[in-house]
Amino acid sequence: MELQEAIRSYTQKALSYYGDAQNEEFFRRLKQKEFVTLRCTRCGKIMFPPRPVCPACHSDKLAWVALPRTGTLYAFTQQQKAFRFSAPDVIGLVELEGVGRIMTKINGSFEDLRIGMEVELEFLVLDDGGVVHQFRPTGRNG
Amino acid sequence: MKVNVLGAAVTPVQPSLKTTVKEMILDVFIRAVADAGIEPGDVEGLFITPQGFAGMSSAMLACNLADYLGLSLKSLSMEECGGTSSTVAFHYAMDEILTCRNSINVVIGLDVKFEPFEDFEFGLPESIFTQHSLYGIHFARYGIGTPVPFYALSSQRYMHEYGVTPEDAAELAVLLRENACKNPNAQFRKPITKEDVLTSRMISPPLRLLDCTTFSTGAAACVLAAENIRGKKPHVDIRGFGEFHHASNFIPPQASITTFESVRRASAEAYGAAGIKPGDIDVAEVYDVFTYTELMVYEDLGFFEKGTAARHVRDGETRIDGRLPINPSGGRLSMGHPAGATPMLEFAEVLWQLRGEAGDRQVKAPGLGLVHAEHGMLNGGIVIIMERH
Ligand SMILES: [Zn+2]
């Protein structure tokens, strides 16, 4: 089996066992260029990744809300070997106000990145039609 | 009521399976029971881990062992909770003695290295994508196929927040290799220099190859008993136990990634139960898989102030002849890391140290020893404190 094909098939198998409707909805909306997550309507907690029940108060009364499209680079690294994207594959934690730090692909060269930089959202369309989020430096500070 | 530690046995840590899984279990079982000075038939409970942290597993291994080992048992089970699995099995075994249900229990941790799908360090594509429990489906979409990037992000923050350097990390890797060179059961026994570490292949910056351990194959067993049962070896018992699982998976959105709540809470519980302070510990084995992380764990166990572990390591305090020897076995970095077995390998090392049986790497007359285990990126942890009487 080709590696990329294997990864797709394993991912599908994993989702059928361990996924949930909220995760599926997140990626469905990403395809429509919406960057959203769930907010608890009882306690106000914004959770990421989205999930069926609020991790703070366990209510299932949740509503989709837009996530901020700019944030601050909290930490970054790169995989020297990457099996899904072309190597080296830059990965980072971006701090979004009111949400916390989210793990994301970064569109930028490792050498040019600095902790504390302002970064903004982009949508990356994959060859299988799926979409993932990534952030790139805005150049406004850092 | 106390729980005595009668004996232990380990296999050498190896890059691949040399015997079958059942032969490995039989081997450590027979030798641990012999070390304890009891007969196999004296064992009332057997508690094991799954056979592969990241590879093939079975939900019908434990139930086959009563027959294979020729044992009629009052308790028989397999426990799973990531890297803490064998200490969770240990917890169960200990409680069966504390509640007076069983008198003698055996805990076995084991792991078979998953054979990579491709040439890929930590290369586990199938298991990553089919086992949500490893790294999470949300991360898999972003091409995260190994735990290394998570630890790299944490290590970069540690450098950023506390001024720790690659040289500091290399110093620790070299020290652990020196210890492993004195351990016949360690997988990595070729001496290395700081230069070797600092020029080894970059995996995920700041982590280079020699900042990381690798998955390995191995098994380890220990024998626990009620307080009225003694073996022939020096008397060692369990003085404290602590366990904590934080509500997070690898990267918490808000909690720190350079100070680990699970380490602080589990160790605080264990110190409290033992009625001691971190400074009272004479020898420790900690579960870490990366250099920078190991330094953070030293601090979160309360051994050193936050951000200062590297300085204490540089000053030689954690060496075998230092003030607080840590990972005299060579640690995960140089002993090798069969994850399911790792905490029991640590436990066996501390037991031998307390009994004065650690050979060339013997710490001078330790009285109190500590074992630490974790899962995720330190999202959960267990701490065990043992005492030599
Ligand atoms: Zn809530």
Short mmCIF file of C-alpha atoms and ligand atoms in Angstrom, two decimals:
data_model
loop_
_atom_site.label_atom_id
_atom_site.label_comp_id
_atom_site.label_asym_id
_atom_site.label_seq_id
_atom_site.Cartn_x
_atom_site.Cartn_y
_atom_site.Cartn_z
CA MET A 1 0.00 0.00 0.00
CA GLU A 2 1.27 3.50 -0.84
CA LEU A 3 2.12 5.49 2.29
CA GLN A 4 -0.31 8.34 1.53
CA GLU A 5 -3.08 5.89 0.76
CA ALA A 6 -2.29 3.97 3.94
CA ILE A 7 -2.42 7.16 6.01
CA ARG A 8 -5.81 8.09 4.54
CA SER A 9 -7.21 4.64 5.18
CA TYR A 10 -5.83 4.49 8.75
CA THR A 11 -7.15 7.98 9.49
CA GLN A 12 -10.60 6.93 8.29
CA LYS A 13 -10.47 3.79 10.43
CA ALA A 14 -9.40 5.81 13.46
CA LEU A 15 -12.21 8.34 12.95
CA SER A 16 -14.79 5.55 12.72
CA TYR A 17 -13.59 4.27 16.11
CA TYR A 18 -12.52 7.34 18.01
CA GLY A 19 -13.93 10.37 16.22
CA ASP A 20 -17.08 12.25 17.09
CA ALA A 21 -19.68 14.34 15.28
CA GLN A 22 -18.17 17.59 16.56
CA ASN A 23 -14.73 16.79 15.14
CA GLU A 24 -16.32 15.87 11.83
CA GLU A 25 -18.30 19.12 11.80
CA PHE A 26 -15.13 21.13 12.52
CA PHE A 27 -13.42 19.74 9.42
CA ARG A 28 -16.61 20.04 7.33
CA ARG A 29 -16.76 23.74 8.19
CA LEU A 30 -13.05 24.19 7.50
CA LYS A 31 -13.80 23.02 3.95
CA GLN A 32 -16.23 25.94 3.71
CA LYS A 33 -13.45 28.25 5.00
CA GLU A 34 -15.08 28.65 8.40
CA PHE A 35 -12.77 28.55 11.43
CA VAL A 36 -15.07 27.71 14.32
CA THR A 37 -15.28 25.84 17.58
CA LEU A 38 -17.82 25.17 20.32
CA ARG A 39 -18.71 27.49 23.19
CA CYS A 40 -20.62 26.28 26.24
CA THR A 41 -23.88 28.22 26.53
CA ARG A 42 -24.05 27.43 30.26
CA CYS A 43 -20.60 28.50 31.54
CA GLY A 44 -19.17 30.32 28.52
CA LYS A 45 -16.11 28.06 28.13
CA ILE A 46 -14.67 28.02 24.61
CA MET A 47 -13.20 24.58 23.94
CA PHE A 48 -10.67 23.46 21.36
CA PRO A 49 -10.71 21.00 19.69
CA PRO A 50 -14.54 20.87 19.66
CA ARG A 51 -16.12 17.99 21.59
CA PRO A 52 -19.59 16.76 22.61
CA VAL A 53 -19.54 18.01 26.22
CA CYS A 54 -18.08 21.10 27.92
CA PRO A 55 -14.82 20.13 29.68
CA ALA A 56 -15.48 22.76 32.37
CA CYS A 57 -19.09 22.07 33.41
CA HIS A 58 -20.08 18.97 31.37
CA SER A 59 -23.09 20.64 29.80
CA ASP A 60 -24.01 19.49 26.30
CA LYS A 61 -25.64 22.81 25.43
CA LEU A 62 -22.97 24.05 23.06
CA ALA A 63 -23.01 26.48 20.16
CA TRP A 64 -20.61 27.02 17.26
CA VAL A 65 -18.69 30.31 17.44
CA ALA A 66 -16.06 31.85 15.20
CA LEU A 67 -12.45 31.60 16.39
CA PRO A 68 -10.13 34.62 16.21
CA ARG A 69 -8.22 34.71 12.91
CA THR A 70 -5.12 36.34 14.33
CA GLY A 71 -3.08 35.18 17.29
CA THR A 72 0.37 35.07 18.84
CA LEU A 73 3.02 32.43 18.15
CA TYR A 74 3.62 30.66 21.48
CA ALA A 75 6.09 27.95 20.37
CA PHE A 76 7.16 26.34 17.11
CA THR A 77 9.17 23.44 15.74
CA GLN A 78 9.40 21.46 12.53
CA GLN A 79 9.44 17.80 11.63
CA GLN A 80 12.62 17.22 9.63
CA LYS A 81 10.87 14.23 8.12
CA ALA A 82 7.18 14.63 7.44
CA PHE A 83 4.99 11.92 6.02
CA ARG A 84 1.89 13.94 5.33
CA PHE A 85 3.18 17.32 4.19
CA SER A 86 6.42 18.24 2.49
CA ALA A 87 9.40 18.37 4.82
CA PRO A 88 10.49 20.22 6.80
CA ASP A 89 7.00 20.60 8.18
CA VAL A 90 6.60 23.57 10.53
CA ILE A 91 4.22 23.12 13.47
CA GLY A 92 3.35 25.59 16.16
CA LEU A 93 1.20 26.57 19.08
CA VAL A 94 -0.77 29.73 18.47
CA GLU A 95 -2.38 31.60 21.34
CA LEU A 96 -5.88 32.78 20.47
CA GLU A 97 -7.43 35.35 22.78
CA GLY A 98 -10.19 33.87 24.93
CA VAL A 99 -9.48 30.33 23.74
CA GLY A 100 -5.94 29.33 24.67
CA ARG A 101 -3.19 27.68 22.64
CA ILE A 102 -4.06 25.60 19.64
CA MET A 103 -1.81 23.26 17.71
CA THR A 104 -1.53 24.22 14.05
CA LYS A 105 0.50 24.00 10.88
CA ILE A 106 2.59 27.09 10.32
CA ASN A 107 3.20 28.61 6.89
CA GLY A 108 6.65 30.10 7.33
CA SER A 109 10.28 29.15 7.49
CA PHE A 110 11.48 27.92 10.87
CA GLU A 111 14.49 30.25 10.81
CA ASP A 112 12.33 33.36 10.39
CA LEU A 113 9.87 32.60 13.18
CA ARG A 114 10.04 34.12 16.68
CA ILE A 115 8.04 33.45 19.82
CA GLY A 116 5.54 36.30 20.30
CA MET A 117 5.05 37.05 16.58
CA GLU A 118 1.58 38.00 15.39
CA VAL A 119 0.21 35.34 13.03
CA GLU A 120 -2.93 35.06 10.95
CA LEU A 121 -5.12 32.23 9.71
CA GLU A 122 -4.95 30.59 6.30
CA PHE A 123 -6.79 27.59 4.92
CA LEU A 124 -4.65 24.88 3.35
CA VAL A 125 -6.44 22.77 0.75
CA LEU A 126 -5.06 19.21 0.61
CA ASP A 127 -4.85 17.11 -2.53
CA ASP A 128 -7.72 14.90 -1.31
CA GLY A 129 -9.98 17.98 -1.06
CA GLY A 130 -9.74 18.22 2.75
CA VAL A 131 -8.83 21.51 4.40
CA VAL A 132 -6.66 22.15 7.46
CA HIS A 133 -5.91 25.42 9.21
CA GLN A 134 -2.48 27.02 9.24
CA PHE A 135 -1.09 30.34 10.43
CA ARG A 136 1.50 32.64 8.88
CA PRO A 137 3.34 35.68 10.27
CA THR A 138 1.53 38.96 9.55
CA GLY A 139 4.81 40.87 9.55
CA ARG A 140 3.18 43.48 11.80
CA ASN A 141 5.40 42.74 14.81
CA GLY A 142 7.93 40.29 16.27
CA MET B 1 -0.40 -1.97 57.18
CA LYS B 2 2.55 -1.87 54.83
CA VAL B 3 3.41 -3.60 51.56
CA ASN B 4 6.78 -5.34 51.30
CA VAL B 5 8.85 -5.53 48.14
CA LEU B 6 10.29 -9.03 47.96
CA GLY B 7 11.98 -9.14 44.58
CA ALA B 8 12.30 -8.09 40.97
CA ALA B 9 13.69 -9.24 37.64
CA VAL B 10 14.26 -7.56 34.27
CA THR B 11 15.21 -8.59 30.77
CA PRO B 12 17.93 -6.66 28.97
CA VAL B 13 16.43 -3.75 27.00
CA GLN B 14 16.68 -4.65 23.32
CA PRO B 15 15.82 -3.15 19.94
CA SER B 16 13.61 -6.09 18.96
CA LEU B 17 11.91 -9.21 20.26
CA LYS B 18 14.49 -11.97 20.87
CA THR B 19 12.10 -14.54 22.36
CA THR B 20 8.32 -14.67 22.21
CA VAL B 21 6.16 -12.44 24.39
CA LYS B 22 5.08 -15.39 26.54
CA GLU B 23 8.68 -16.55 26.98
CA MET B 24 9.61 -13.03 28.07
CA ILE B 25 6.77 -13.02 30.65
CA LEU B 26 7.76 -16.49 31.90
CA ASP B 27 11.40 -15.45 32.16
CA VAL B 28 10.86 -12.40 34.37
CA PHE B 29 8.15 -14.14 36.39
CA ILE B 30 10.38 -17.11 37.30
CA ARG B 31 13.39 -14.95 38.10
CA ALA B 32 11.42 -12.38 40.13
CA VAL B 33 9.84 -15.15 42.20
CA ALA B 34 13.28 -16.71 42.77
CA ASP B 35 14.67 -13.28 43.78
CA ALA B 36 11.78 -12.97 46.24
CA GLY B 37 12.63 -16.33 47.82
CA ILE B 38 9.12 -17.74 47.30
CA GLU B 39 7.62 -20.51 45.16
CA PRO B 40 5.59 -19.72 41.98
CA GLY B 41 2.60 -21.39 43.62
CA ASP B 42 2.69 -18.83 46.45
CA VAL B 43 1.59 -16.10 44.03
CA GLU B 44 -2.09 -15.13 44.43
CA GLY B 45 -2.39 -12.29 41.94
CA LEU B 46 -0.80 -11.47 38.59
CA PHE B 47 -1.09 -8.00 37.05
CA ILE B 48 0.34 -7.26 33.61
CA THR B 49 0.41 -4.53 30.94
CA PRO B 50 -0.57 -4.88 27.28
CA GLN B 51 2.23 -6.43 25.24
CA GLY B 52 2.86 -3.51 22.97
CA PHE B 53 2.63 0.18 23.79
CA ALA B 54 2.29 1.05 20.14
CA GLY B 55 2.08 -2.24 18.33
CA MET B 56 0.08 -5.41 18.26
CA SER B 57 -1.99 -6.01 21.35
CA SER B 58 -4.37 -8.61 22.68
CA ALA B 59 -7.37 -8.55 24.99
CA MET B 60 -6.82 -12.23 25.75
CA LEU B 61 -3.24 -12.33 26.98
CA ALA B 62 -3.74 -12.04 30.73
CA CYS B 63 -6.42 -14.73 30.77
CA ASN B 64 -4.05 -17.18 29.02
CA LEU B 65 -1.30 -16.74 31.57
CA ALA B 66 -2.80 -18.72 34.45
CA ASP B 67 -2.58 -21.81 32.28
CA TYR B 68 0.80 -20.97 30.73
CA LEU B 69 2.42 -20.21 34.10
CA GLY B 70 0.61 -23.07 35.86
CA LEU B 71 -1.00 -20.78 38.42
CA SER B 72 -4.40 -20.76 40.07
CA LEU B 73 -4.94 -17.13 41.00
CA LYS B 74 -7.30 -14.94 43.04
CA SER B 75 -6.57 -11.95 40.78
CA LEU B 76 -5.49 -11.78 37.15
CA SER B 77 -5.64 -8.68 34.97
CA MET B 78 -4.15 -6.44 32.30
CA GLU B 79 -4.04 -2.69 32.98
CA GLU B 80 -3.67 0.07 30.41
CA CYS B 81 -3.00 3.75 30.96
CA GLY B 82 -0.27 4.72 28.51
CA GLY B 83 3.21 4.96 30.00
CA THR B 84 1.85 4.55 33.53
CA SER B 85 0.25 1.17 32.71
CA SER B 86 2.59 -0.96 34.79
CA THR B 87 2.31 1.39 37.78
CA VAL B 88 -1.48 1.25 37.48
CA ALA B 89 -1.12 -2.57 37.56
CA PHE B 90 1.17 -2.03 40.55
CA HIS B 91 -1.50 0.13 42.21
CA TYR B 92 -4.05 -2.66 41.83
CA ALA B 93 -1.59 -5.28 43.13
CA MET B 94 -0.75 -3.09 46.13
CA ASP B 95 -4.40 -2.46 46.98
CA GLU B 96 -5.21 -6.19 46.89
CA ILE B 97 -2.62 -6.58 49.65
CA LEU B 98 -3.70 -3.50 51.62
CA THR B 99 -7.30 -4.75 51.66
CA CYS B 100 -6.02 -8.13 52.92
CA ARG B 101 -7.42 -10.00 49.95
CA ASN B 102 -4.08 -11.30 48.66
CA SER B 103 -0.74 -11.91 50.38
CA ILE B 104 1.65 -12.14 47.42
CA ASN B 105 1.21 -10.43 44.03
CA VAL B 106 3.39 -10.17 40.94
CA VAL B 107 3.37 -7.17 38.57
CA ILE B 108 4.82 -7.51 35.07
CA GLY B 109 5.38 -4.65 32.64
CA LEU B 110 6.31 -5.52 29.09
CA ASP B 111 6.64 -4.00 25.67
CA VAL B 112 7.49 -5.11 22.17
CA LYS B 113 8.85 -2.42 19.89
CA PHE B 114 6.57 -1.77 16.97
CA GLU B 115 8.36 -2.47 13.71
CA PRO B 116 8.15 0.74 11.68
CA PHE B 117 6.02 0.90 8.57
CA GLU B 118 8.71 3.01 6.92
CA ASP B 119 12.13 4.29 7.85
CA PHE B 120 10.79 6.82 10.30
CA GLU B 121 11.98 7.62 13.79
CA PHE B 122 9.25 6.72 16.27
CA GLY B 123 7.72 5.46 13.04
CA LEU B 124 4.30 4.19 13.82
CA PRO B 125 1.88 5.29 11.11
CA GLU B 126 -0.71 2.55 11.49
CA SER B 127 -0.82 2.67 15.26
CA ILE B 128 -0.89 6.45 15.28
CA PHE B 129 -3.78 6.66 12.93
CA THR B 130 -5.74 3.75 14.35
CA GLN B 131 -5.13 4.33 18.04
CA HIS B 132 -6.76 7.53 19.14
CA SER B 133 -5.22 7.00 22.55
CA LEU B 134 -1.73 7.61 21.22
CA TYR B 135 -1.74 11.15 19.90
CA GLY B 136 -5.34 11.97 19.08
CA ILE B 137 -7.23 12.12 15.81
CA HIS B 138 -7.26 15.90 15.74
CA PHE B 139 -3.45 16.01 15.69
CA ALA B 140 -3.15 13.25 13.06
CA ARG B 141 -4.82 15.50 10.44
CA TYR B 142 -1.95 17.92 10.82
CA GLY B 143 0.68 15.30 10.05
CA ILE B 144 1.74 14.77 13.66
CA GLY B 145 2.83 11.15 13.51
CA THR B 146 5.07 11.03 16.56
CA PRO B 147 5.12 12.56 20.04
CA VAL B 148 8.41 14.34 19.24
CA PRO B 149 6.94 17.69 18.03
CA PHE B 150 4.90 18.07 21.24
CA TYR B 151 8.01 17.67 23.36
CA ALA B 152 9.95 19.93 21.00
CA LEU B 153 7.38 22.72 21.55
CA SER B 154 7.59 22.20 25.30
CA SER B 155 11.41 22.15 25.19
CA GLN B 156 11.53 25.37 23.16
CA ARG B 157 9.30 27.08 25.76
CA TYR B 158 11.54 25.74 28.55
CA MET B 159 14.57 27.30 26.84
CA HIS B 160 12.63 30.52 26.26
CA GLU B 161 11.29 30.81 29.81
CA TYR B 162 14.36 29.70 31.78
CA GLY B 163 17.37 30.22 29.51
CA VAL B 164 18.22 26.52 29.31
CA THR B 165 20.60 25.73 26.43
CA PRO B 166 21.34 22.80 24.08
CA GLU B 167 24.64 22.41 25.97
CA ASP B 168 22.65 21.88 29.20
CA ALA B 169 20.60 19.16 27.53
CA ALA B 170 23.72 17.54 26.07
CA GLU B 171 25.37 17.47 29.50
CA LEU B 172 22.47 15.39 30.82
CA ALA B 173 22.51 13.01 27.83
CA VAL B 174 26.24 12.37 28.36
CA LEU B 175 25.79 11.72 32.09
CA LEU B 176 22.96 9.24 31.48
CA ARG B 177 25.09 7.42 28.91
CA GLU B 178 27.92 7.16 31.45
CA ASN B 179 25.48 5.50 33.85
CA ALA B 180 24.16 3.15 31.17
CA CYS B 181 27.73 2.05 30.40
CA LYS B 182 27.71 0.53 33.91
CA ASN B 183 24.38 -1.22 33.38
CA PRO B 184 24.51 -4.61 31.61
CA ASN B 185 20.75 -4.40 30.93
CA ALA B 186 20.95 -1.04 29.12
CA GLN B 187 20.44 -0.85 25.36
CA PHE B 188 22.84 2.03 24.66
CA ARG B 189 26.33 1.49 26.11
CA LYS B 190 28.65 3.25 23.69
CA PRO B 191 30.11 6.34 25.38
CA ILE B 192 29.11 9.69 23.85
CA THR B 193 30.42 13.25 24.15
CA LYS B 194 28.59 16.58 24.33
CA GLU B 195 29.82 17.20 20.80
CA ASP B 196 28.14 13.96 19.66
CA VAL B 197 24.83 15.12 21.13
CA LEU B 198 25.10 18.65 19.73
CA THR B 199 25.89 17.41 16.22
CA SER B 200 23.51 14.44 16.10
CA ARG B 201 20.79 14.52 13.46
CA MET B 202 18.05 17.11 14.05
CA ILE B 203 14.67 15.44 14.57
CA SER B 204 12.40 18.32 15.57
CA PRO B 205 14.23 21.42 16.83
CA PRO B 206 15.50 21.81 19.49
CA LEU B 207 15.44 18.01 19.79
CA ARG B 208 18.27 16.11 18.13
CA LEU B 209 18.56 12.35 17.89
CA LEU B 210 20.59 12.05 21.11
CA ASP B 211 18.08 14.25 22.98
CA CYS B 212 15.51 11.49 22.38
CA THR B 213 15.11 7.90 23.40
CA THR B 214 13.62 5.23 21.18
CA PHE B 215 10.96 2.59 21.62
CA SER B 216 12.49 -0.74 22.69
CA THR B 217 11.58 -4.27 23.71
CA GLY B 218 11.79 -5.63 27.23
CA ALA B 219 10.01 -6.81 30.36
CA ALA B 220 10.32 -6.38 34.11
CA ALA B 221 8.57 -7.93 37.09
CA CYS B 222 8.29 -7.19 40.80
CA VAL B 223 6.92 -9.19 43.72
CA LEU B 224 4.84 -7.47 46.43
CA ALA B 225 3.76 -9.05 49.70
CA ALA B 226 1.87 -8.41 52.92
CA GLU B 227 3.92 -6.96 55.78
CA ASN B 228 4.24 -10.26 57.64
CA ILE B 229 5.97 -11.90 54.65
CA ARG B 230 9.71 -11.36 54.19
CA GLY B 231 12.10 -12.65 51.55
CA LYS B 232 15.75 -13.54 52.14
CA LYS B 233 17.00 -10.21 50.84
CA PRO B 234 17.26 -6.91 52.77
CA HIS B 235 13.86 -5.57 53.87
CA VAL B 236 12.36 -2.95 51.53
CA ASP B 237 8.78 -1.71 51.66
CA ILE B 238 6.47 0.82 50.03
CA ARG B 239 6.45 4.04 51.99
CA GLY B 240 4.33 6.27 49.75
CA PHE B 241 2.23 6.34 46.59
CA GLY B 242 0.70 9.16 44.56
CA GLU B 243 -1.26 9.35 41.32
CA PHE B 244 -2.77 12.21 39.32
CA HIS B 245 -4.27 12.55 35.85
CA HIS B 246 -4.75 16.07 34.51
CA ALA B 247 -7.70 16.75 32.15
CA SER B 248 -5.54 17.19 29.06
CA ASN B 249 -3.93 15.28 26.18
CA PHE B 250 -0.33 16.21 25.29
CA ILE B 251 -0.82 19.97 24.76
CA PRO B 252 -3.20 21.58 27.26
CA PRO B 253 -4.78 24.76 25.81
CA GLN B 254 -4.21 26.73 29.01
CA ALA B 255 -2.02 24.85 31.53
CA SER B 256 1.77 25.24 31.42
CA ILE B 257 3.84 23.04 29.12
CA THR B 258 7.01 23.57 31.15
CA THR B 259 5.62 22.75 34.61
CA PHE B 260 3.66 19.55 34.83
CA GLU B 261 0.76 19.44 37.26
CA SER B 262 0.65 15.63 37.25
CA VAL B 263 4.25 15.38 38.46
CA ARG B 264 3.70 17.96 41.18
CA ARG B 265 0.42 16.45 42.41
CA ALA B 266 1.46 12.78 42.27
CA SER B 267 4.76 13.46 44.03
CA ALA B 268 3.14 15.72 46.65
CA GLU B 269 0.69 12.91 47.47
CA ALA B 270 3.52 10.35 47.72
CA TYR B 271 5.74 12.62 49.87
CA GLY B 272 2.73 13.33 52.10
CA ALA B 273 1.91 9.63 52.52
CA ALA B 274 5.56 8.92 53.35
CA GLY B 275 5.83 11.94 55.65
CA ILE B 276 9.00 13.11 53.91
CA LYS B 277 10.29 15.99 51.79
CA PRO B 278 11.81 15.77 48.29
CA GLY B 279 15.23 16.43 49.83
CA ASP B 280 14.99 13.19 51.84
CA ILE B 281 15.15 11.04 48.68
CA ASP B 282 18.51 9.25 48.26
CA VAL B 283 18.05 7.80 44.77
CA ALA B 284 15.42 8.31 42.05
CA GLU B 285 14.46 6.82 38.73
CA VAL B 286 12.32 9.15 36.64
CA TYR B 287 10.38 8.54 33.47
CA ASP B 288 11.30 10.98 30.75
CA VAL B 289 11.91 10.47 27.10
CA PHE B 290 13.70 13.69 26.13
CA THR B 291 16.58 15.62 27.70
CA TYR B 292 14.81 18.92 28.35
CA THR B 293 11.74 17.13 29.68
CA GLU B 294 13.86 15.17 32.13
CA LEU B 295 15.22 18.45 33.54
CA MET B 296 11.66 19.79 33.93
CA VAL B 297 10.59 16.59 35.73
CA TYR B 298 13.49 16.88 38.21
CA GLU B 299 12.13 20.32 39.10
CA ASP B 300 8.48 19.31 39.29
CA LEU B 301 9.38 16.42 41.61
CA GLY B 302 10.62 19.16 43.95
CA PHE B 303 14.30 18.21 43.75
CA PHE B 304 15.35 21.62 42.39
CA GLU B 305 13.91 25.11 41.96
CA LYS B 306 12.16 25.70 38.63
CA GLY B 307 14.63 26.44 35.88
CA THR B 308 17.72 25.34 37.85
CA ALA B 309 17.93 21.56 37.18
CA ALA B 310 20.54 22.00 34.43
CA ARG B 311 22.85 23.85 36.83
CA HIS B 312 22.54 21.09 39.44
CA VAL B 313 23.21 18.43 36.80
CA ARG B 314 26.26 20.40 35.61
CA ASP B 315 27.50 20.58 39.20
CA GLY B 316 27.38 16.78 39.38
CA GLU B 317 24.64 16.56 42.01
CA THR B 318 22.66 13.92 40.10
CA ARG B 319 25.65 11.68 39.38
CA ILE B 320 25.88 8.25 40.99
CA ASP B 321 28.28 9.74 43.56
CA GLY B 322 26.38 13.03 43.82
CA ARG B 323 24.04 14.47 46.46
CA LEU B 324 20.90 13.10 44.73
CA PRO B 325 21.65 10.38 42.14
CA ILE B 326 18.92 10.33 39.45
CA ASN B 327 18.54 7.63 36.81
CA PRO B 328 21.64 5.60 37.75
CA SER B 329 20.27 2.96 35.33
CA GLY B 330 21.01 5.28 32.41
CA GLY B 331 17.45 6.59 32.34
CA ARG B 332 15.09 6.18 29.43
CA LEU B 333 17.54 8.01 27.18
CA SER B 334 20.31 5.42 27.48
CA MET B 335 18.77 2.40 29.17
CA GLY B 336 16.25 2.28 26.32
CA HIS B 337 12.49 2.59 26.57
CA PRO B 338 10.13 -0.39 26.36
CA ALA B 339 7.31 1.91 27.51
CA GLY B 340 5.06 -0.73 29.08
CA ALA B 341 8.01 -2.12 31.04
CA THR B 342 9.80 1.16 31.79
CA PRO B 343 8.29 1.93 35.22
CA MET B 344 9.00 -1.61 36.43
CA LEU B 345 12.57 -1.37 35.09
CA GLU B 346 12.89 1.80 37.17
CA PHE B 347 11.33 0.03 40.16
CA ALA B 348 13.80 -2.87 39.88
CA GLU B 349 16.72 -0.43 39.66
CA VAL B 350 15.62 1.42 42.80
CA LEU B 351 15.06 -1.88 44.63
CA TRP B 352 18.60 -3.06 43.75
CA GLN B 353 20.03 0.30 44.76
CA LEU B 354 18.28 0.14 48.14
CA ARG B 355 19.51 -3.42 48.70
CA GLY B 356 23.07 -2.54 47.66
CA GLU B 357 22.97 -4.86 44.64
CA ALA B 358 23.52 -2.32 41.85
CA GLY B 359 27.13 -3.27 41.09
CA ASP B 360 29.29 -0.63 39.39
CA ARG B 361 26.50 1.92 39.53
CA GLN B 362 25.72 1.48 43.23
CA VAL B 363 24.72 4.66 45.05
CA LYS B 364 26.22 4.94 48.54
CA ALA B 365 23.84 3.41 51.13
CA PRO B 366 20.50 4.88 50.03
CA GLY B 367 17.57 4.60 52.44
CA LEU B 368 14.73 6.18 50.46
CA GLY B 369 14.13 5.66 46.74
CA LEU B 370 11.62 7.21 44.33
CA VAL B 371 10.09 5.88 41.11
CA HIS B 372 8.19 8.17 38.72
CA ALA B 373 6.06 7.19 35.71
CA GLU B 374 3.98 9.26 33.30
CA HIS B 375 1.67 9.12 30.31
CA GLY B 376 0.93 11.51 27.45
CA MET B 377 3.27 14.47 27.71
CA LEU B 378 3.30 14.25 31.51
CA ASN B 379 -0.52 14.61 31.46
CA GLY B 380 -0.73 11.89 34.09
CA GLY B 381 1.73 10.45 36.53
CA ILE B 382 2.44 8.04 39.36
CA VAL B 383 5.10 8.29 42.06
CA ILE B 384 6.17 5.42 44.33
CA ILE B 385 8.47 5.85 47.33
CA MET B 386 10.33 2.83 48.75
CA GLU B 387 12.33 2.48 51.96
CA ARG B 388 15.16 0.18 52.98
CA HIS B 389 14.98 -0.86 56.65
ZN ZN C 1 -19.52 24.70 30.42
#
